[in-house]
Amino acid sequence: MKGISLLGGPVDLIPADFFENISHNRPDLLVGVDRGAWFLLEKGIVPNLAIGDFDSLKKKELTEIEAKVSDVRYSTPIKDLTDSELMLESCFQNYHLDNLTILGATGGRIDHFLVNLFTVLKPRFRSYAPRITIQDQQNILKFYLPGKHLIKPIADYKYVGVINLEAVTDLRIKDAKYELDNFTSTYPVSFASNEFKEVTEPFELSFSKGLIMIDYSRDINRFINI
Amino acid sequence: MKGISLLGGPVDLIPADFFENISHNRPDLLVGVDRGAWFLLEKGIVPNLAIGDFDSLKKKELTEIEAKVSDVRYSTPIKDLTDSELMLESCFQNYHLDNLTILGATGGRIDHFLVNLFTVLKPRFRSYAPRITIQDQQNILKFYLPGKHLIKPIADYKYVGVINLEAVTDLRIKDAKYELDNFTSTYPVSFASNEFKEVTEPFELSFSKGLIMIDYSRDINRFINI
């Protein structure tokens, strides 16, 4: 079971072909979170599940969501779970997804964006981390738990950043352009702009404690003013 | 001594009036980092200092920077300091700035953005944190070291996020819309969407260990499709 979840982040950061693709090739579960649910309806796409406190919607927009979407869940962030948390819980606990790709999670308000990055650090959600991908126009983010992992190249994504989102022990990067050996830190560090040695050759990532995010990224236009 | 530093992030996230303001009201030190140096020259503004490995510039652009800017410093990220690190070192160690506002640091490649956020966590740069502001069109980010702080409202910024960028001890938020008492965590958490009680009333932030980022933020257009 594969799912796609669209959050309410800036629409211009969503990959250009997303809405086109999604209408021709539906995932097993399509989720709209808060304003993301409305973005989908506006394109004539009805998600299977809508989640949010919906305070960024006008009343008639919410009414339309409630009329069309079969499963609508209301978050109460202050007392209970945030939108992102209720979304993860619903996708993995209730809908038993194997993999979830999240869009509309980057850009805009940075405190919101960091909620989306940091939620996988919470004990309740940590085990879901390896099954989650966050994607926008320039970035594909993946999450890894302690152990040894092969990080494979993705076509058209030139750079690969290795980021320990929390304290990390014995972080090692082997067979990438820039290597790292037994790095230990009590605070997050972003090792940006690493690269694969060859477009077909993975590198090895290993660590014994912590949670690592990999950022596959690309320039939209390196010489932006040309 | 106040400084402004422009990095090479997406130009559309830079506050709309930035280039206009800067040409009428120069700070004591104006810094262009990598492509940021070229953005300034294109607008007819010559920074005092240009820093970078400049690999995002064409040769003739770098030649023009070298001809016009009196202090040009070349970073060698793999062996030595990253662009951001050399920029902070130069601003605070050599130019003795009291305050530095950084623009062009958000958006685009997320590994780059996180370098800009996480650099203040490194022991070598940690003491500069309280003097740094990162700003874009929607966010004003400020950094706090352990102790008790009064967080004052900023006009037109409705929301305020409190984010522990690393492990934190005894985090307390008092007299804000949503309070927090003696929160301790081994990993980063983003407490998003808090608000000031009144537009003139500060709230109290205190913690005994860690580093806190405050994100003053606003919606550009809450109902984005209206």
Coordinates of C-alpha atoms in Angstrom, one line a residue:
Chain A
M1 CA 0.0 0.0 0.0
K2 CA 1.4 3.3 -1.1
G3 CA 0.2 6.7 -0.1
I4 CA 0.6 10.3 -1.0
S5 CA -0.2 13.1 1.3
L6 CA -0.5 16.8 0.2
L7 CA 0.0 19.4 2.9
G8 CA -0.8 23.1 2.7
G9 CA 2.7 24.5 1.9
P10 CA 3.4 26.9 -0.9
V11 CA 1.9 25.5 -4.1
D12 CA 4.8 26.7 -6.3
L13 CA 7.2 24.3 -4.5
I14 CA 5.1 21.2 -5.5
P15 CA 6.7 19.4 -8.5
A16 CA 5.2 20.8 -11.6
D17 CA 3.7 17.5 -12.8
F18 CA 2.2 16.4 -9.5
F19 CA -1.5 17.2 -10.1
E20 CA -1.3 15.8 -13.7
N21 CA 0.4 12.6 -12.5
I22 CA -2.0 12.0 -9.5
S23 CA -5.1 12.2 -11.6
H24 CA -3.8 9.6 -14.1
N25 CA -2.1 7.4 -11.6
R26 CA -3.8 7.4 -8.2
P27 CA -1.9 5.9 -5.2
D28 CA -3.7 3.5 -2.9
L29 CA -4.3 6.3 -0.5
L30 CA -4.5 10.0 -1.3
V31 CA -4.5 12.3 1.7
G32 CA -5.1 16.1 1.8
V33 CA -4.0 17.9 4.9
D34 CA -5.7 21.2 5.8
R35 CA -5.4 23.5 2.8
G36 CA -3.8 20.6 0.9
A37 CA -7.3 18.9 0.8
W38 CA -8.7 22.0 -0.9
F39 CA -5.8 22.2 -3.4
L40 CA -6.8 18.7 -4.6
L41 CA -10.5 19.4 -4.8
E42 CA -9.7 22.6 -6.8
K43 CA -8.0 20.3 -9.4
G44 CA -11.0 18.0 -9.4
I45 CA -9.2 15.3 -7.5
V46 CA -11.1 13.9 -4.4
P47 CA -8.7 12.6 -1.7
N48 CA -9.6 9.4 0.3
L49 CA -8.8 11.1 3.5
A50 CA -8.8 14.8 4.7
I51 CA -7.1 15.8 7.9
G52 CA -6.7 19.2 9.7
D53 CA -8.0 21.8 12.0
F54 CA -9.0 23.4 8.7
D55 CA -8.5 26.9 10.0
S56 CA -6.9 28.0 6.8
L57 CA -10.1 27.2 4.9
K58 CA -13.2 29.3 4.3
K59 CA -16.4 27.8 5.6
K60 CA -17.8 26.8 2.2
E61 CA -14.5 25.1 1.3
L62 CA -14.6 23.0 4.4
T63 CA -18.3 22.2 3.7
E64 CA -17.3 21.0 0.2
I65 CA -14.6 18.8 1.6
E66 CA -17.0 17.3 4.1
A67 CA -19.5 16.6 1.4
K68 CA -17.0 14.9 -1.0
V69 CA -14.4 13.2 1.1
S70 CA -15.4 9.9 2.7
D71 CA -13.0 10.1 5.7
V72 CA -12.5 13.5 7.3
R73 CA -10.5 13.7 10.5
Y74 CA -10.3 16.8 12.7
S75 CA -7.0 17.5 14.6
T76 CA -6.9 19.5 17.8
P77 CA -3.2 20.4 18.0
I78 CA -3.2 22.1 21.4
K79 CA -4.8 19.2 23.3
D80 CA -3.9 16.3 21.1
L81 CA -2.1 15.7 17.9
T82 CA -0.9 18.2 15.3
D83 CA -2.1 17.9 11.7
S84 CA 1.2 16.1 10.7
E85 CA 1.0 13.7 13.6
L86 CA -2.6 12.8 13.1
M87 CA -1.8 12.3 9.4
L88 CA 1.1 9.9 10.1
E89 CA -0.9 8.0 12.7
S90 CA -3.9 7.6 10.3
C91 CA -1.7 6.5 7.4
F92 CA 0.4 3.9 9.2
Q93 CA -1.9 2.8 12.0
N94 CA -5.3 2.8 10.3
Y95 CA -4.5 2.5 6.6
H96 CA -1.4 0.3 7.1
L97 CA 0.6 2.1 4.4
D98 CA 4.0 0.6 3.5
N99 CA 5.3 3.9 2.0
L100 CA 4.1 7.5 2.2
T101 CA 5.3 10.4 0.1
I102 CA 4.5 13.9 1.5
L103 CA 4.3 17.0 -0.6
G104 CA 3.5 20.6 0.4
A105 CA 5.6 20.1 3.5
T106 CA 8.4 22.6 2.7
G107 CA 8.7 26.3 2.3
G108 CA 6.5 29.1 3.8
R109 CA 6.5 29.3 7.6
I110 CA 9.7 27.8 8.9
D111 CA 8.2 26.6 12.2
H112 CA 5.6 24.6 10.2
F113 CA 8.3 23.2 7.9
L114 CA 10.4 22.1 11.0
V115 CA 7.3 20.4 12.5
N116 CA 7.2 18.3 9.3
L117 CA 10.9 17.4 9.6
F118 CA 11.1 16.9 13.3
T119 CA 7.9 14.8 13.9
V120 CA 9.8 11.6 13.0
L121 CA 12.1 12.2 16.0
K122 CA 9.3 11.7 18.5
P123 CA 9.2 8.1 20.0
R124 CA 5.6 7.6 18.9
F125 CA 6.4 8.2 15.2
R126 CA 10.1 7.2 15.0
S127 CA 9.4 3.7 13.6
Y128 CA 7.6 5.2 10.6
A129 CA 10.6 7.3 9.6
P130 CA 12.1 4.8 7.1
R131 CA 8.8 4.6 5.2
I132 CA 8.4 8.4 4.7
T133 CA 9.6 10.5 1.8
I134 CA 9.2 14.3 1.8
Q135 CA 9.4 15.8 -1.7
D136 CA 9.4 19.2 -3.3
Q137 CA 10.6 20.8 -6.5
Q138 CA 14.3 20.6 -5.6
N139 CA 14.5 18.1 -2.8
I140 CA 13.8 14.4 -1.9
L141 CA 14.1 13.8 1.8
K142 CA 14.5 10.3 3.3
F143 CA 15.0 9.2 6.9
Y144 CA 17.2 6.4 8.3
L145 CA 17.4 4.7 11.7
P146 CA 20.6 3.3 13.2
G147 CA 22.4 0.6 11.2
K148 CA 24.1 0.2 7.9
H149 CA 22.3 1.5 4.7
L150 CA 23.1 1.7 1.0
I151 CA 22.2 5.1 -0.3
K152 CA 21.4 4.8 -4.0
P153 CA 21.6 7.7 -6.5
I154 CA 18.4 9.2 -7.9
A155 CA 18.5 10.3 -11.6
D156 CA 18.8 14.1 -12.0
Y157 CA 19.5 14.7 -8.4
K158 CA 23.2 15.8 -8.4
Y159 CA 23.8 16.5 -4.7
V160 CA 23.2 14.5 -1.6
G161 CA 23.2 16.0 1.9
V162 CA 23.6 13.9 5.0
I163 CA 22.0 15.6 8.1
N164 CA 21.9 14.3 11.6
L165 CA 18.6 15.8 12.9
E166 CA 19.6 15.0 16.5
A167 CA 22.6 13.8 18.4
V168 CA 24.4 11.1 16.5
T169 CA 27.0 8.4 17.3
D170 CA 29.6 6.9 14.9
L171 CA 28.3 8.4 11.7
R172 CA 30.2 7.1 8.7
I173 CA 29.9 7.9 5.0
K174 CA 31.9 5.5 2.8
D175 CA 32.3 5.5 -1.0
A176 CA 30.8 8.9 -1.6
K177 CA 32.7 11.9 -3.1
Y178 CA 33.3 13.2 0.4
E179 CA 33.8 10.6 3.2
L180 CA 33.2 10.9 6.9
D181 CA 34.5 8.6 9.6
N182 CA 33.2 8.0 13.1
F183 CA 31.6 11.4 13.5
T184 CA 29.8 11.8 16.8
S185 CA 27.9 15.0 17.8
T186 CA 25.5 16.1 20.5
Y187 CA 23.8 18.6 18.1
P188 CA 22.5 18.5 14.5
V189 CA 24.9 19.1 11.6
S190 CA 24.1 19.4 7.9
F191 CA 26.8 17.9 5.7
A192 CA 25.6 19.5 2.5
S193 CA 26.6 19.1 -1.2
N194 CA 28.1 15.7 -1.1
E195 CA 27.9 13.7 -4.4
F196 CA 27.7 10.2 -5.6
K197 CA 31.0 8.9 -7.2
E198 CA 29.1 7.5 -10.2
V199 CA 25.5 7.8 -11.2
T200 CA 25.0 4.1 -10.7
E201 CA 27.1 3.6 -7.5
P202 CA 25.5 3.8 -4.1
F203 CA 27.4 4.9 -1.0
E204 CA 27.4 3.4 2.5
L205 CA 25.9 5.2 5.4
S206 CA 26.2 3.8 8.9
F207 CA 25.7 5.1 12.5
S208 CA 24.9 3.5 15.8
K209 CA 22.6 6.1 17.5
G210 CA 20.4 8.9 16.2
L211 CA 18.3 9.6 13.1
I212 CA 19.7 10.7 9.8
M213 CA 18.0 12.6 7.0
I214 CA 19.3 12.3 3.4
D215 CA 18.5 15.2 1.1
Y216 CA 18.7 14.4 -2.5
S217 CA 18.8 17.8 -4.2
R218 CA 19.3 19.6 -7.5
D219 CA 19.7 23.1 -8.7
I220 CA 16.6 24.5 -10.5
N221 CA 18.9 26.9 -12.3
R222 CA 22.4 27.3 -11.0
F223 CA 23.0 30.5 -12.9
I224 CA 19.6 31.8 -12.0
N225 CA 19.9 35.1 -13.8
I226 CA 21.0 33.7 -17.2
Chain B
M1 CA 28.3 48.1 13.9
K2 CA 25.4 46.5 12.0
G3 CA 25.8 44.2 9.1
I4 CA 23.7 42.7 6.4
S5 CA 24.7 39.5 4.6
L6 CA 23.1 38.3 1.4
L7 CA 23.4 34.6 0.6
G8 CA 22.6 32.9 -2.7
G9 CA 19.2 31.4 -1.8
P10 CA 16.1 31.9 -4.1
V11 CA 15.7 35.6 -4.8
D12 CA 11.9 35.4 -4.6
L13 CA 12.1 34.7 -0.9
I14 CA 14.0 38.0 -0.2
P15 CA 11.7 40.7 1.2
A16 CA 10.4 42.7 -1.7
D17 CA 11.9 46.0 -0.6
F18 CA 15.3 44.7 0.3
F19 CA 17.4 46.0 -2.6
E20 CA 15.6 49.4 -2.6
N21 CA 16.2 49.8 1.1
I22 CA 19.8 48.8 1.0
S23 CA 20.7 51.3 -1.6
H24 CA 19.2 54.1 0.3
N25 CA 20.2 53.0 3.8
R26 CA 23.5 51.1 3.8
P27 CA 24.5 49.1 6.9
D28 CA 28.0 49.5 8.3
L29 CA 29.0 46.3 6.6
L30 CA 27.3 44.8 3.5
V31 CA 28.3 41.2 2.7
G32 CA 27.6 39.2 -0.4
V33 CA 28.1 35.4 -0.1
D34 CA 28.6 33.4 -3.3
R35 CA 25.8 34.2 -5.7
G36 CA 24.5 36.8 -3.2
A37 CA 27.5 39.0 -4.1
W38 CA 26.5 38.9 -7.7
F39 CA 22.8 39.6 -6.9
L40 CA 24.0 42.9 -5.3
L41 CA 26.3 43.9 -8.2
E42 CA 23.4 43.3 -10.6
K43 CA 21.4 45.9 -8.7
G44 CA 24.3 48.3 -8.8
I45 CA 25.2 47.8 -5.2
V46 CA 28.8 47.0 -4.3
P47 CA 29.2 45.0 -1.1
N48 CA 32.1 45.7 1.3
L49 CA 32.9 42.0 1.5
A50 CA 32.4 39.1 -0.8
I51 CA 32.8 35.5 0.4
G52 CA 32.4 32.1 -1.2
D53 CA 33.9 29.3 -3.3
F54 CA 32.0 31.1 -6.1
D55 CA 31.3 27.9 -7.9
S56 CA 27.8 29.1 -8.7
L57 CA 29.2 32.1 -10.7
K58 CA 30.3 32.4 -14.2
K59 CA 34.0 33.4 -14.7
K60 CA 33.2 36.9 -15.9
E61 CA 30.9 37.4 -12.9
L62 CA 33.6 36.5 -10.5
T63 CA 36.1 38.7 -12.3
E64 CA 33.7 41.6 -11.9
I65 CA 33.3 40.9 -8.2
E66 CA 37.1 40.8 -7.8
A67 CA 37.4 44.1 -9.6
K68 CA 34.8 46.0 -7.6
V69 CA 34.7 44.5 -4.1
S70 CA 37.6 45.6 -1.9
D71 CA 37.6 42.5 0.4
V72 CA 37.1 39.1 -1.4
R73 CA 37.6 35.9 0.7
Y74 CA 37.6 32.4 -0.8
S75 CA 36.2 29.5 1.2
T76 CA 37.4 26.0 0.8
P77 CA 34.5 24.1 2.4
I78 CA 36.0 20.6 2.3
K79 CA 39.3 21.4 3.9
D80 CA 38.4 24.4 6.0
L81 CA 35.3 26.5 6.6
T82 CA 32.0 26.5 4.7
D83 CA 30.8 29.8 3.1
S84 CA 28.4 30.4 6.1
E85 CA 31.2 29.7 8.6
L86 CA 33.8 31.9 7.0
M87 CA 31.1 34.7 6.7
L88 CA 30.3 34.5 10.4
E89 CA 34.0 34.4 11.4
S90 CA 34.7 37.4 9.2
C91 CA 31.7 39.5 10.4
F92 CA 32.2 38.9 14.1
Q93 CA 36.0 38.3 14.4
N94 CA 37.4 40.7 11.8
Y95 CA 34.7 43.4 11.4
H96 CA 33.5 43.2 15.0
L97 CA 29.8 43.5 14.2
D98 CA 27.3 43.8 17.0
N99 CA 24.4 42.5 14.9
L100 CA 24.1 40.7 11.6
T101 CA 21.0 40.1 9.5
I102 CA 21.2 37.3 7.0
L103 CA 19.0 37.1 3.9
G104 CA 19.0 34.6 1.0
A105 CA 19.6 31.8 3.6
T106 CA 16.2 30.0 3.3
G107 CA 14.4 28.0 0.6
G108 CA 16.0 26.1 -2.3
R109 CA 18.2 23.2 -1.3
I110 CA 17.2 22.0 2.1
D111 CA 20.7 20.8 3.0
H112 CA 22.0 24.3 2.4
F113 CA 19.2 25.9 4.4
L114 CA 20.0 23.6 7.3
V115 CA 23.7 24.5 7.2
N116 CA 22.5 28.1 7.7
L117 CA 20.3 27.1 10.7
F118 CA 22.7 24.6 12.3
T119 CA 26.0 26.5 12.1
V120 CA 25.2 28.4 15.3
L121 CA 25.1 25.1 17.2
K122 CA 28.9 24.6 16.6
P123 CA 31.0 25.5 19.6
R124 CA 33.1 27.9 17.5
F125 CA 30.1 29.9 16.4
R126 CA 27.7 29.5 19.3
S127 CA 28.5 32.7 21.1
Y128 CA 27.5 34.7 17.9
A129 CA 24.0 33.2 18.0
P130 CA 22.2 36.0 19.9
R131 CA 23.6 38.6 17.5
I132 CA 22.3 36.9 14.4
T133 CA 18.9 37.3 12.6
I134 CA 17.9 35.3 9.6
Q135 CA 15.1 36.9 7.6
D136 CA 13.0 36.0 4.5
Q137 CA 9.7 37.2 3.1
Q138 CA 7.6 35.3 5.8
N139 CA 10.0 34.6 8.7
I140 CA 12.3 36.4 11.1
L141 CA 14.5 33.9 13.0
K142 CA 16.3 34.7 16.2
F143 CA 18.6 32.6 18.4
Y144 CA 18.8 32.3 22.2
L145 CA 21.3 30.8 24.6
P146 CA 20.4 29.4 28.1
G147 CA 18.8 31.9 30.5
K148 CA 15.7 33.9 30.8
H149 CA 14.6 36.1 27.8
L150 CA 11.8 38.5 27.1
I151 CA 10.4 37.8 23.6
K152 CA 8.8 40.9 22.2
P153 CA 6.2 41.0 19.5
I154 CA 7.1 42.3 16.0
A155 CA 4.5 44.3 14.1
D156 CA 2.7 42.3 11.4
Y157 CA 4.1 39.0 12.4
K158 CA 1.2 37.1 13.9
Y159 CA 2.8 33.8 14.8
V160 CA 5.7 32.9 16.9
G161 CA 7.3 29.4 16.8
V162 CA 9.7 28.2 19.6
I163 CA 12.1 25.6 18.3
N164 CA 14.8 23.7 20.3
L165 CA 17.3 23.1 17.5
E166 CA 19.1 20.5 19.8
A167 CA 18.5 18.8 23.1
V168 CA 17.0 21.2 25.7
T169 CA 16.5 21.3 29.4
D170 CA 13.7 23.0 31.4
L171 CA 12.2 24.9 28.5
R172 CA 9.5 27.2 29.7
I173 CA 7.1 29.6 27.8
K174 CA 5.2 31.9 30.1
D175 CA 2.6 34.6 29.2
A176 CA 2.2 33.6 25.6
K177 CA -1.1 32.2 24.1
Y178 CA 0.1 28.7 24.6
E179 CA 2.3 28.0 27.6
L180 CA 4.9 25.3 28.2
D181 CA 6.4 24.2 31.5
N182 CA 9.7 22.5 32.2
F183 CA 9.9 20.8 28.8
T184 CA 13.0 18.6 28.4
S185 CA 14.0 16.7 25.3
T186 CA 16.9 14.9 23.8
Y187 CA 15.9 15.8 20.2
P188 CA 14.6 19.0 18.4
V189 CA 11.0 19.9 18.5
S190 CA 9.2 22.7 16.7
F191 CA 6.4 24.3 18.8
A192 CA 4.7 26.1 15.9
S193 CA 2.0 28.7 15.7
N194 CA 2.1 30.2 19.2
E195 CA 0.9 33.8 19.4
F196 CA 1.5 36.8 21.6
K197 CA -1.4 37.6 24.0
E198 CA -1.4 41.2 23.0
V199 CA 0.5 43.1 20.3
T200 CA 2.5 45.0 22.9
E201 CA 3.1 42.3 25.5
P202 CA 6.2 40.1 25.4
F203 CA 6.3 36.6 26.7
E204 CA 9.0 34.9 28.8
L205 CA 11.2 32.2 27.5
S206 CA 13.6 30.3 29.7
F207 CA 15.7 27.2 29.6
S208 CA 18.8 25.9 31.3
K209 CA 20.6 24.0 28.5
G210 CA 20.4 24.0 24.7
L211 CA 19.9 26.6 22.0
I212 CA 16.4 28.0 21.0
M213 CA 15.4 29.5 17.7
I214 CA 12.4 31.8 17.7
D215 CA 10.5 32.0 14.4
Y216 CA 8.4 35.2 14.0
S217 CA 6.2 34.4 11.0
R218 CA 3.2 35.5 9.0
D219 CA 1.0 34.2 6.3
I220 CA 1.6 35.8 2.9
N221 CA -1.9 35.0 1.9
R222 CA -3.7 32.6 4.2
F223 CA -6.4 31.9 1.6
I224 CA -3.9 31.6 -1.1
N225 CA -6.2 30.9 -4.0
I226 CA -8.7 33.8 -3.4

